[in-house]
Amino acid sequence: MTKPFFSRSSPLNVSSKMTTPVPAESPFYCRRPGFFRFLVVIVVVAVVSCFCLQKAADSWIPSAAHVFPIFDYGGSPSSDSEEYSLERVLKDASMQDNSVILTTLNEAWAAPNSVIDLFLESFRVGEQTRHLLNHLVIVSLDGKAFSRCLAVHSHCFALVTEGVDFSREAYFMTPDYLTMMWRRIDFLQSVLEMGYNFLFTDADVMWFRDPFPHFHPDADFQIACDHFRGRSDDIENKPNGGFKFVRSNNRSIEFYKFWHSSHETYPGLHDQDVLNKIKKDPFIREIGLKLRFLDTTYFGGFCEPSEDLYKVCTMHANCCFGLNSKLHDLRIMLEDWKKFLSSPSSSESYGWTVPQNCSLDSLRLDFNNQTQQG
């Protein structure tokens, strides 16, 4: 019986006394062509596999620490891949207590020298706020905003909404604006369900000091105000949805479900107005939600500015209509802050020179004009 090829030793054994050539019909020669064909097949398979892997890699966008799906205007990533990417970015950005800072961004606010640049600059020039950028996640609502985020920040997430174009400026109370606001509520609920506390901030909020020391330690849901009446538990305070800190627990999750479902009860209203409607609802007491309102002394805005620059943490460009007006006043606000920082401590304290283009009167006038044109 002929031995298998890999057990033959004679032709390869230098100590062998055999001097005659191996016959042509030897298994060694008979099987070499098949062996070479096998090697060729392996090489071809390896080349094709590398090509396929490279093509697959082209459909993903790399960032500093993780990989995110690219926007596809003909569709969106699967829910599984979206959820996986969100889990990764939240984990990368979270603090030790599972808290993250979130903001949303669309193309209109993402352009160079627009809102997002001023927002990030405020962290850099604020007092002990730069490190908070490590915990900030920018949630991009369209492809160009996502690309811009990757260019300027480490933690970016692409929130895809099928059939909706969030890239343009969404004017106050237009259908696009309302859709964007309620999509945001739905997204924030999912963050709570994943076990993360979040501090949500609009990108037109300037950060001048670390806000976390001024949050109420026992509150599940705490929110900034357009008008603060003096007490954090006064239900008549006028909340503003552009800045809020929410702890993840059963109470806050049930509250967000109730809040989102209430837009069907109050059709045509945005999230902030619906919150004003439901804040007194018995359901809030039933679930035991601890609701608090944030003092405008620390968390101000154009509606009600923080008057003491030695205490202010954030200032919101609220009560403002139109991107150009907002940008004009935000730039002046940052300059006011820089002048305050550079002034001698013994000198007379500086105050805000804003709002200028932004005001309650201009907001009412522009809204009325928009309504009449519509």
GROMACS .gro file of C-alpha atoms in nm, residues 3 5 24 46 52 76 81 94 97 99 110 126 136 151 157 179 186 227 271 280 294 335 344 350-351 359 362 370 373:
model
   29
    3LYS     CA    1   0.186   0.576   0.203
    5PHE     CA    2   0.215   1.211   0.081
   24ALA     CA    3   0.695   0.980  -1.217
   46ALA     CA    4  -0.817   3.578   0.069
   52CYS     CA    5  -1.516   4.287   0.056
   76SER     CA    6  -3.134   5.482   0.761
   81SER     CA    7  -2.676   4.933   1.451
   94SER     CA    8  -2.027   5.929   3.040
   97ASP     CA    9  -2.218   5.833   3.775
   99SER     CA   10  -2.425   6.118   3.343
  110ALA     CA   11  -2.349   7.346   1.221
  126GLY     CA   12  -1.572   7.944   3.083
  136LEU     CA   13  -2.060   6.619   2.573
  151ALA     CA   14  -1.452   6.767   1.241
  157PHE     CA   15  -2.407   6.043   1.728
  179THR     CA   16  -4.149   6.747   1.463
  186ASP     CA   17  -3.852   6.052   2.215
  227HIS     CA   18  -3.933   8.319   3.423
  271ASP     CA   19  -4.288   7.020   2.411
  280LYS     CA   20  -4.994   7.000   3.745
  294LEU     CA   21  -3.371   7.615   3.817
  335GLU     CA   22  -1.746   8.928   2.431
  344PRO     CA   23  -0.941   9.350   3.755
  350TYR     CA   24  -1.944   9.424   3.408
  351GLY     CA   25  -2.298   9.345   3.301
  359SER     CA   26  -3.611   9.043   2.275
  362SER     CA   27  -3.913   9.120   1.851
  370GLN     CA   28  -4.463   8.457   1.018
  373GLN     CA   29  -4.738   8.506   0.585
   0.00000   0.00000   0.00000
